[in-house]
Coordinates of C-alpha atoms in Angstrom, one line a residue:
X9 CA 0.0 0.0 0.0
X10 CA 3.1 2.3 0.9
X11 CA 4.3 1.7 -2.6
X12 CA 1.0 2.5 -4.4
X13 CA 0.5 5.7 -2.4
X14 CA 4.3 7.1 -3.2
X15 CA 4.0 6.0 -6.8
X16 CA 0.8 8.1 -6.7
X17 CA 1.5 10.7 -4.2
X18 CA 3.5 13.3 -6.4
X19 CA 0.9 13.9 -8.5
X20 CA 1.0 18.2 -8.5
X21 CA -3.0 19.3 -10.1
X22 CA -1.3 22.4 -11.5
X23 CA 0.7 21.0 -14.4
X24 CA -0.4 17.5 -14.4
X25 CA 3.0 16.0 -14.1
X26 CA 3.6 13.5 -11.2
X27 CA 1.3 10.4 -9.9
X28 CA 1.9 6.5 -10.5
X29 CA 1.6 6.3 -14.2
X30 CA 4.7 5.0 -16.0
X31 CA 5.6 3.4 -13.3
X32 CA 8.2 6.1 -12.6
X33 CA 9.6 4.9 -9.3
X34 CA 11.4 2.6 -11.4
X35 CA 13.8 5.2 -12.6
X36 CA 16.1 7.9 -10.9
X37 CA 16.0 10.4 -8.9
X38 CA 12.4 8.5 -7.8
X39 CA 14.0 5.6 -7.1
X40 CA 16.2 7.1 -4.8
X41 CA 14.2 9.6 -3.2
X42 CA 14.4 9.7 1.0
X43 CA 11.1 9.1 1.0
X44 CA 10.6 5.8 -0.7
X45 CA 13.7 4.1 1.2
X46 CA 13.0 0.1 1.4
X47 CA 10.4 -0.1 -1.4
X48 CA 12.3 -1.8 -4.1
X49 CA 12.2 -4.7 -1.9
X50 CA 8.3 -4.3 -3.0
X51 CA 8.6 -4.3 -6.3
X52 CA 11.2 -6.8 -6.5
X53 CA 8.1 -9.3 -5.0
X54 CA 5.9 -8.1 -7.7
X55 CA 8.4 -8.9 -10.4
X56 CA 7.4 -12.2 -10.7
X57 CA 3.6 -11.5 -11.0
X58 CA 4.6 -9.3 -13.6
X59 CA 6.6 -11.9 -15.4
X60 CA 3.7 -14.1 -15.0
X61 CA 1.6 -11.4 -16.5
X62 CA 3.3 -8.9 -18.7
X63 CA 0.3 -7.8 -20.2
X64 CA -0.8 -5.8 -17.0
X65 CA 1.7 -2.8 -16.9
X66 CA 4.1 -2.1 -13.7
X67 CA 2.2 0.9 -12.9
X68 CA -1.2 -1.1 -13.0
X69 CA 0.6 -3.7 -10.9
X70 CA 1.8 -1.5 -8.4
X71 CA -1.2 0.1 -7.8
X72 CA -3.8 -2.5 -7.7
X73 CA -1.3 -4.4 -5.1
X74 CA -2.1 -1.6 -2.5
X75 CA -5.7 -2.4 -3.4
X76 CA -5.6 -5.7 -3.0
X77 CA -3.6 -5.8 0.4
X78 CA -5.7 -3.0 2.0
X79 CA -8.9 -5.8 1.0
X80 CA -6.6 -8.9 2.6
X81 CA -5.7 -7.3 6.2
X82 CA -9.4 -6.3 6.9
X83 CA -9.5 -3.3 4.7
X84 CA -12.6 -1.7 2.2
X85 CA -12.4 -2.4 -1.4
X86 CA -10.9 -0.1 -3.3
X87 CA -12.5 1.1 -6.7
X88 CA -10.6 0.3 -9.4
X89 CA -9.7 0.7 -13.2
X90 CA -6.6 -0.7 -15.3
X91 CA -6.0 1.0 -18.0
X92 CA -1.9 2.5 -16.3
X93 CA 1.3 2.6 -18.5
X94 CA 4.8 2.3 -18.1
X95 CA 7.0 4.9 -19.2
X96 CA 10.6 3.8 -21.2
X97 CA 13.0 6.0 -19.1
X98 CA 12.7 8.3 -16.0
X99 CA 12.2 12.0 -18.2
X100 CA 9.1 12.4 -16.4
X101 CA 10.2 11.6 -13.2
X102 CA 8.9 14.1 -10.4
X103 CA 11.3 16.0 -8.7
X104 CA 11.9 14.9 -5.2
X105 CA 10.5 16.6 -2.0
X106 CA 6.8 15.8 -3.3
X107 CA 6.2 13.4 -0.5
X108 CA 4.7 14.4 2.9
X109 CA 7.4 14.8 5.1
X110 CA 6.6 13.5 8.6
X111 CA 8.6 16.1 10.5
X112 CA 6.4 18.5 9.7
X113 CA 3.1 20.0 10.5
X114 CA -0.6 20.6 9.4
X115 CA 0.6 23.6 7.2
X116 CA 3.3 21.4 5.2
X117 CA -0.2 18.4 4.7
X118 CA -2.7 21.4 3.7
X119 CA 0.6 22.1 0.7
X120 CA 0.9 18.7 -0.2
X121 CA -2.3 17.6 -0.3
X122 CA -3.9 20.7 -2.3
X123 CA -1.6 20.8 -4.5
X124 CA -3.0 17.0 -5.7
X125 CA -6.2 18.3 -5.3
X126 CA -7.9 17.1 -1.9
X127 CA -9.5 18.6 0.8
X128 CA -9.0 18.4 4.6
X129 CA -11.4 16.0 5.1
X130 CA -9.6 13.7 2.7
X131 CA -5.9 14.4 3.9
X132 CA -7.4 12.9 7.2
X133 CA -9.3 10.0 5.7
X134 CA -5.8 9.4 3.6
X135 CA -3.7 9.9 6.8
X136 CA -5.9 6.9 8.1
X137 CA -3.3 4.6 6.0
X138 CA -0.8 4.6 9.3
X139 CA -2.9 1.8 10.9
X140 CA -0.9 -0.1 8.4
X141 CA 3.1 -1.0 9.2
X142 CA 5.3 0.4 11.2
X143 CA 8.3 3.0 11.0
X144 CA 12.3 1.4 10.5
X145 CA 14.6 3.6 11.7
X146 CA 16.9 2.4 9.1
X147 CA 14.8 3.7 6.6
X148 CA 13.2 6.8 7.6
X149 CA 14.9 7.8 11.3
X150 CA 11.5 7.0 13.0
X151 CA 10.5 3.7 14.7
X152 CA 7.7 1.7 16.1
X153 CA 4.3 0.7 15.0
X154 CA 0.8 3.3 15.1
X155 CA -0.9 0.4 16.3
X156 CA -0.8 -2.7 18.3
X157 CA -2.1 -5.1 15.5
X158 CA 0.0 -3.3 12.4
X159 CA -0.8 -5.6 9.7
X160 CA -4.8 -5.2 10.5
X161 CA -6.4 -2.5 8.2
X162 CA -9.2 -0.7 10.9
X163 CA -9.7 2.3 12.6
X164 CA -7.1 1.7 15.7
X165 CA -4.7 4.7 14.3
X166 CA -7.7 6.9 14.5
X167 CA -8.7 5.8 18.1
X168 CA -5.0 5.7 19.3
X169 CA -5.2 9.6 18.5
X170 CA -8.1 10.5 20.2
X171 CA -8.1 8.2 23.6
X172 CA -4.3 7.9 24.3
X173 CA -2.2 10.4 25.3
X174 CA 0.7 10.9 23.4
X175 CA 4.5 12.4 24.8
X176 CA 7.5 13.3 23.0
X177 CA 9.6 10.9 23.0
X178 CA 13.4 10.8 24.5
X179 CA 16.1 9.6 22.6
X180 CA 18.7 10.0 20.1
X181 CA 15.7 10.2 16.7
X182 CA 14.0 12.6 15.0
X183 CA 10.9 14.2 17.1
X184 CA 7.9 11.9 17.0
X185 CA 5.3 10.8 20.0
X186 CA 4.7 7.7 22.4
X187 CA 1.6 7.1 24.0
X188 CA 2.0 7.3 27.9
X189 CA -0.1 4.3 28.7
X190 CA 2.4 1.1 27.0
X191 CA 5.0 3.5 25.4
X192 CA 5.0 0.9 22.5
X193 CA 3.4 2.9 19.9
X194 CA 4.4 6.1 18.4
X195 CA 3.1 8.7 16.6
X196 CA 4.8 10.9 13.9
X197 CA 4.4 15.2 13.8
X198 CA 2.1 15.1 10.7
X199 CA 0.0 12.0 13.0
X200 CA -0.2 15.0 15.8
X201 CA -1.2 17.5 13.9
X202 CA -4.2 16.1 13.1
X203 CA -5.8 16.2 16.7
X204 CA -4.0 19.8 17.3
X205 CA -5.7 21.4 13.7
X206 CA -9.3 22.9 15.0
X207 CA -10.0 21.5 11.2
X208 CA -9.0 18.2 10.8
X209 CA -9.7 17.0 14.7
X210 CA -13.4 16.8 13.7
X211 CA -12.8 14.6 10.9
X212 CA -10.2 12.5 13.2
X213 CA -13.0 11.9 16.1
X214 CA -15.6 10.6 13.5
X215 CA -13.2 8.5 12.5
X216 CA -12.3 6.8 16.0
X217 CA -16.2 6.4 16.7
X218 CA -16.9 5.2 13.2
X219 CA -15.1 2.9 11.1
X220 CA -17.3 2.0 8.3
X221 CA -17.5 6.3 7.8
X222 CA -13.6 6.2 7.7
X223 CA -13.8 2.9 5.3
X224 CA -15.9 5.0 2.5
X225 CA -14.2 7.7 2.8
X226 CA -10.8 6.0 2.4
X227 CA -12.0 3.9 -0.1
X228 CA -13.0 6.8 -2.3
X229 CA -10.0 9.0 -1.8
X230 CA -7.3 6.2 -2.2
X231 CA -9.1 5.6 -5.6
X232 CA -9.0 9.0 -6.7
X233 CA -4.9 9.1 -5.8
X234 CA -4.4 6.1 -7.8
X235 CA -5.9 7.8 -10.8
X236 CA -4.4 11.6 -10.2
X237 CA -2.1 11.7 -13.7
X238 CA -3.2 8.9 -15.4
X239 CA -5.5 8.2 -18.6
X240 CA -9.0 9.3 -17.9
X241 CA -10.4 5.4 -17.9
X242 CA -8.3 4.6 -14.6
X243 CA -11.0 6.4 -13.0
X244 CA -13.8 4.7 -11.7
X245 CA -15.7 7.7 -10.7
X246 CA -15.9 8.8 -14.4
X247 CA -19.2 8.7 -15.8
X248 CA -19.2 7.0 -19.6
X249 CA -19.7 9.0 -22.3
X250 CA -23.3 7.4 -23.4
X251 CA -22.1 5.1 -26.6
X252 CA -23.6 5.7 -30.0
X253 CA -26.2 3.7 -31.3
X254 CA -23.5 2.5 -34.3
X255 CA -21.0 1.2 -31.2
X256 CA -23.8 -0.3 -29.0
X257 CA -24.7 -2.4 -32.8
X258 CA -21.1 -3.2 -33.0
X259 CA -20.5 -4.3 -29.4
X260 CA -23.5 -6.3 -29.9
X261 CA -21.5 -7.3 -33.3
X262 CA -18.8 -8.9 -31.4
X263 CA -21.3 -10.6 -28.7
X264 CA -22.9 -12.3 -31.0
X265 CA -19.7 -13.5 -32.6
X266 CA -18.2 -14.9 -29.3
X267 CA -21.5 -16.9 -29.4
X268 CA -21.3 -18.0 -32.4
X269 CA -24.8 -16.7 -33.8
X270 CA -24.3 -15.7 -37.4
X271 CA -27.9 -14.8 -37.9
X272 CA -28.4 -12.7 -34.9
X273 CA -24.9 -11.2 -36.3
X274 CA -26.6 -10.8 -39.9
X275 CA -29.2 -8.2 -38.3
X276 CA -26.9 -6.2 -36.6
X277 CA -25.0 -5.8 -39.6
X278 CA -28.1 -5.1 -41.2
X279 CA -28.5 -2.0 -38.8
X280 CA -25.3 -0.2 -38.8
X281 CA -23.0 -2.4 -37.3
X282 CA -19.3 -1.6 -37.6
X283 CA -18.2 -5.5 -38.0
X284 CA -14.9 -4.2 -38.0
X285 CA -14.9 -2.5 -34.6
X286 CA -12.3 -3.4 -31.9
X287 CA -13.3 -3.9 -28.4
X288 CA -11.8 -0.6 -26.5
X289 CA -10.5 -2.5 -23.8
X290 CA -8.5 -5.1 -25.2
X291 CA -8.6 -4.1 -29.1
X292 CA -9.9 -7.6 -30.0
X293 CA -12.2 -7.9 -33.1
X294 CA -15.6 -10.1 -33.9
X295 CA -12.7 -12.2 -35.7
X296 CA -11.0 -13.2 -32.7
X297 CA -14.2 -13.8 -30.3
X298 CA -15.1 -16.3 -32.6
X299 CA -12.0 -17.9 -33.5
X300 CA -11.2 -18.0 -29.8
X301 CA -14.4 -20.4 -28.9
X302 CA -13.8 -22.2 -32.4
X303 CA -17.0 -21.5 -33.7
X304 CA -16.9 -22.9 -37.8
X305 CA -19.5 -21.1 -39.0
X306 CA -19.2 -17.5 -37.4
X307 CA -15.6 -17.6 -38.7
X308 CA -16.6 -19.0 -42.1
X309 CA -19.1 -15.6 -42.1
X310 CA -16.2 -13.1 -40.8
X311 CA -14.1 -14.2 -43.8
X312 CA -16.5 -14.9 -46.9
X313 CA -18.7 -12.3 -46.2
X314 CA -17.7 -9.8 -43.8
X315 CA -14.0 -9.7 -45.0
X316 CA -12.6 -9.5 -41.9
X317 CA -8.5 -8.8 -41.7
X318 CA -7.5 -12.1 -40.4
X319 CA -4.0 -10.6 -39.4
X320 CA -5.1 -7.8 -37.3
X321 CA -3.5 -7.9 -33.8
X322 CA -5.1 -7.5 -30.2
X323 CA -3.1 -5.2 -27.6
X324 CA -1.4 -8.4 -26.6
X325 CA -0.4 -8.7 -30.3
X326 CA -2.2 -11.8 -30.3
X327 CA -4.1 -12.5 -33.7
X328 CA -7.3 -14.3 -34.2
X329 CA -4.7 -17.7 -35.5
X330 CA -2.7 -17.5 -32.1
X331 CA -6.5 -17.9 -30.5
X332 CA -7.0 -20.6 -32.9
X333 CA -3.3 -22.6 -32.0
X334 CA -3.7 -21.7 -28.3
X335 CA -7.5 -23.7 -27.8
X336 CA -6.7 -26.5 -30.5
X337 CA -9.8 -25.3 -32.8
X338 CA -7.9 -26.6 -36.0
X339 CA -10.5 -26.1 -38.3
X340 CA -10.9 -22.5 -37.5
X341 CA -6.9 -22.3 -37.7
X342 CA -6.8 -24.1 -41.5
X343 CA -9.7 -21.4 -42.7
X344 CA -7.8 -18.2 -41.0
X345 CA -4.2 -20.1 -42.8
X346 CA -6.3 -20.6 -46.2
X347 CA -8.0 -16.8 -46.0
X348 CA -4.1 -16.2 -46.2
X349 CA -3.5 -15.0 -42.5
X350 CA 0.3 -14.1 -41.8
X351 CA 1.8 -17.2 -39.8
X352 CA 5.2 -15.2 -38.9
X353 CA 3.2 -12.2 -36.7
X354 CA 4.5 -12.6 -33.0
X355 CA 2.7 -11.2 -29.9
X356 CA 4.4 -9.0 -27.3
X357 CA 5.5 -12.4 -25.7
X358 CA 7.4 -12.9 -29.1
X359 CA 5.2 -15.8 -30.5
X360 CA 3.9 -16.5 -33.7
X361 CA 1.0 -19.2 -34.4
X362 CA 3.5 -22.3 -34.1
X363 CA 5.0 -21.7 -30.8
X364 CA 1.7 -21.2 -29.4
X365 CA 0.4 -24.8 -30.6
X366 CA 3.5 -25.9 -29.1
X367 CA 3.1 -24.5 -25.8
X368 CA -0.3 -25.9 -25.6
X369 CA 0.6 -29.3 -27.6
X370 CA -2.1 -29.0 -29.8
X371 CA -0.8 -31.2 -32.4
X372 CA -3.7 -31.0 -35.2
X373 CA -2.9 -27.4 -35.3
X374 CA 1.1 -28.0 -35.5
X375 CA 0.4 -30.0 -38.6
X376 CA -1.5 -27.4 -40.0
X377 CA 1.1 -24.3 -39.7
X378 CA 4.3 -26.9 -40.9
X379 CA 2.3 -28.0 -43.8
X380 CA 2.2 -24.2 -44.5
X381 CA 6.0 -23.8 -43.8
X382 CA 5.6 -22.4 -40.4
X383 CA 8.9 -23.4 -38.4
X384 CA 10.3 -22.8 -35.3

């Protein structure tokens, strides 16, 4: 969660630069900035997910993983929308300093968190996030845990603030707090400044009495920071633009397709279909619905009739042929070879057609691509 919210965090509203897409924090100075000491150990975990799934970007990746651990330790869902890329080099890297720095005091949150774009209410909703993990010395001069349970996602910090009472504590550190009662826990100056700000103390007392408050509220501002900078459809709270009648036809196009049902595709042709349409998400055509459930017929129709482009390429690179070779439908595959499809194209993975039947030993299909000269 840590990672998510620094990849996200230096998002500045004035120019747009900033926030976790491109997967900056990859790159220099980012990588290297005080503030985000210890979390390359994070995203070396999450490099074998990503080798497992290359498709979903880094930046996706790292901020859906702070989604999905706030779920796992007890946590709210968190709203949200793929959609993230990653950047080649670190030119858009944010300058450092973007970061809240805990020394500091309501003032230096009020900065930081207008400039993204939130209001007090939600700098105290988003400070909420400490009832997670503890400070390392090592890493950032403070220590201890918020909380006595740290890797349980509820309303404790918020309590902790309002019913302890919290002294500075001695020794050889940076200023933070300790709660008189156990002197176990600790409290940072930005963690302070939320019960000594006549604006954000409201906010922090809801929050102790009422978790499931503090939950929406989190919930909705953690999913706004993970989509501050990037493309517009990362945002769940973004209301569709209302589809024209021609794209609701062709959507239904492609529906029909994945189901095989030529007829039911014939009348949507018949009223404005685009046959040729690509799914936004996943730029897949009619083509590769059908060829990917081996249905005969429909792909018999998308070739004869429609004229599909057997060779056009999904945003994996995937064609509707790699679909064919990856399920075994070897009469789909011998159509899309004899319509003249290209048995060289590779995906982003670097496959053609062949390897793909390999990988999947799908040996009618193997036959199929050699007879055509396909090798490995």
């Amino acid at each position: 969660m840590r990672m998510a919210w620094h990849a996200a965090g230096t998002y500045d509203k004035n120019d747009g630069t900033g926030g976790c897409n491109g997967a900056t924090m990859r790159f220099e100075p980012e990588q290297s900035d005080p503030a985000n000491a210890g979390l390359s150990i994070i995203r070396d975990l999450l490099h074998p997910v990503h080798k497992k799934y290359p498709e979903v970007s880094l930046a996706d990746l790292y901020a859906v993983a702070g989604c999905v651990a706030i779920e796992f330790l007890g946590g709210p869902r968190v709203a949200f929308n793929f959609g993230r890329t990653d950047d080649a080099d670190g030119s858009r890297c944010p300058a450092n300093g973007r970061l809240p720095d805990a020394a500091q005091g309501a003032q230096h949150l009020r900065d930081v968190f207008y400039r993204m774009g939130f209001n007090d209410q939600e700098i105290v909703a988003l400070s909420g996030a400490h009832t997670l993990g503890r400070c390392h010395a090592a890493r950032s001069g403070f220590d201890g845990p918020w909380t006595s349970h740290p890797l349980r996602f509820d309303n404790q910090y918020f309590r902790n603030l309002v019913h302890l009472t919290w002294r500075k504590r001695k020794w050889d550190g940076p200023e933070q707090f300790e709660d008189e009662e156990t002197g176990k826990l600790m409290m940072l100056p930005t963690d302070i400044a939320l019960i000594k700000d006549d604006k954000f103390r409201p906010w922090v007392e809801k929050y102790a009495k009422d978790q499931d408050a503090w939950f929406k509220d989190f919930s909705a501002a953690y999913s706004r920071l993970l989509s501050l900078g990037c493309p517009a459809k990362c945002d769940p709270s973004r209301k569709e633009a209302k589809q024209s009648e021609q794209d609701e036809l062709s959507a239904e196009f492609r529906e029909h397709a994945m189901h095989g049902s030529v007829d039911a595709a014939k009348k949507c042709l018949a009223a404005g279909a685009d046959p040729k349409q690509l799914e936004g998400t996943s730029g897949r055509s009619a083509l590769h619905k059908a060829a990917f459930w081996g249905h005969n017929d429909m792909v018999r129709y998308l070739i004869d009739e429609v004229k599909m482009d057997v060779d056009v390429q999904d945003n994996y690179g995937d064609t509707a042929l790699h679909d064919a070779a990856k399920f075994g439908h070897a009469t789909v595959a011998q159509m899309l070879i004899d319509a003249g499809a290209n048995i060289t194209l590779r995906n982003k993975e670097g496959r053609d057609p062949l390897a793909v039947a390999v990988e999947h030993n799908k040996t009618a299909v193997i036959a199929a691509l050699k007879a055509k000269g396909s090798k490995l």
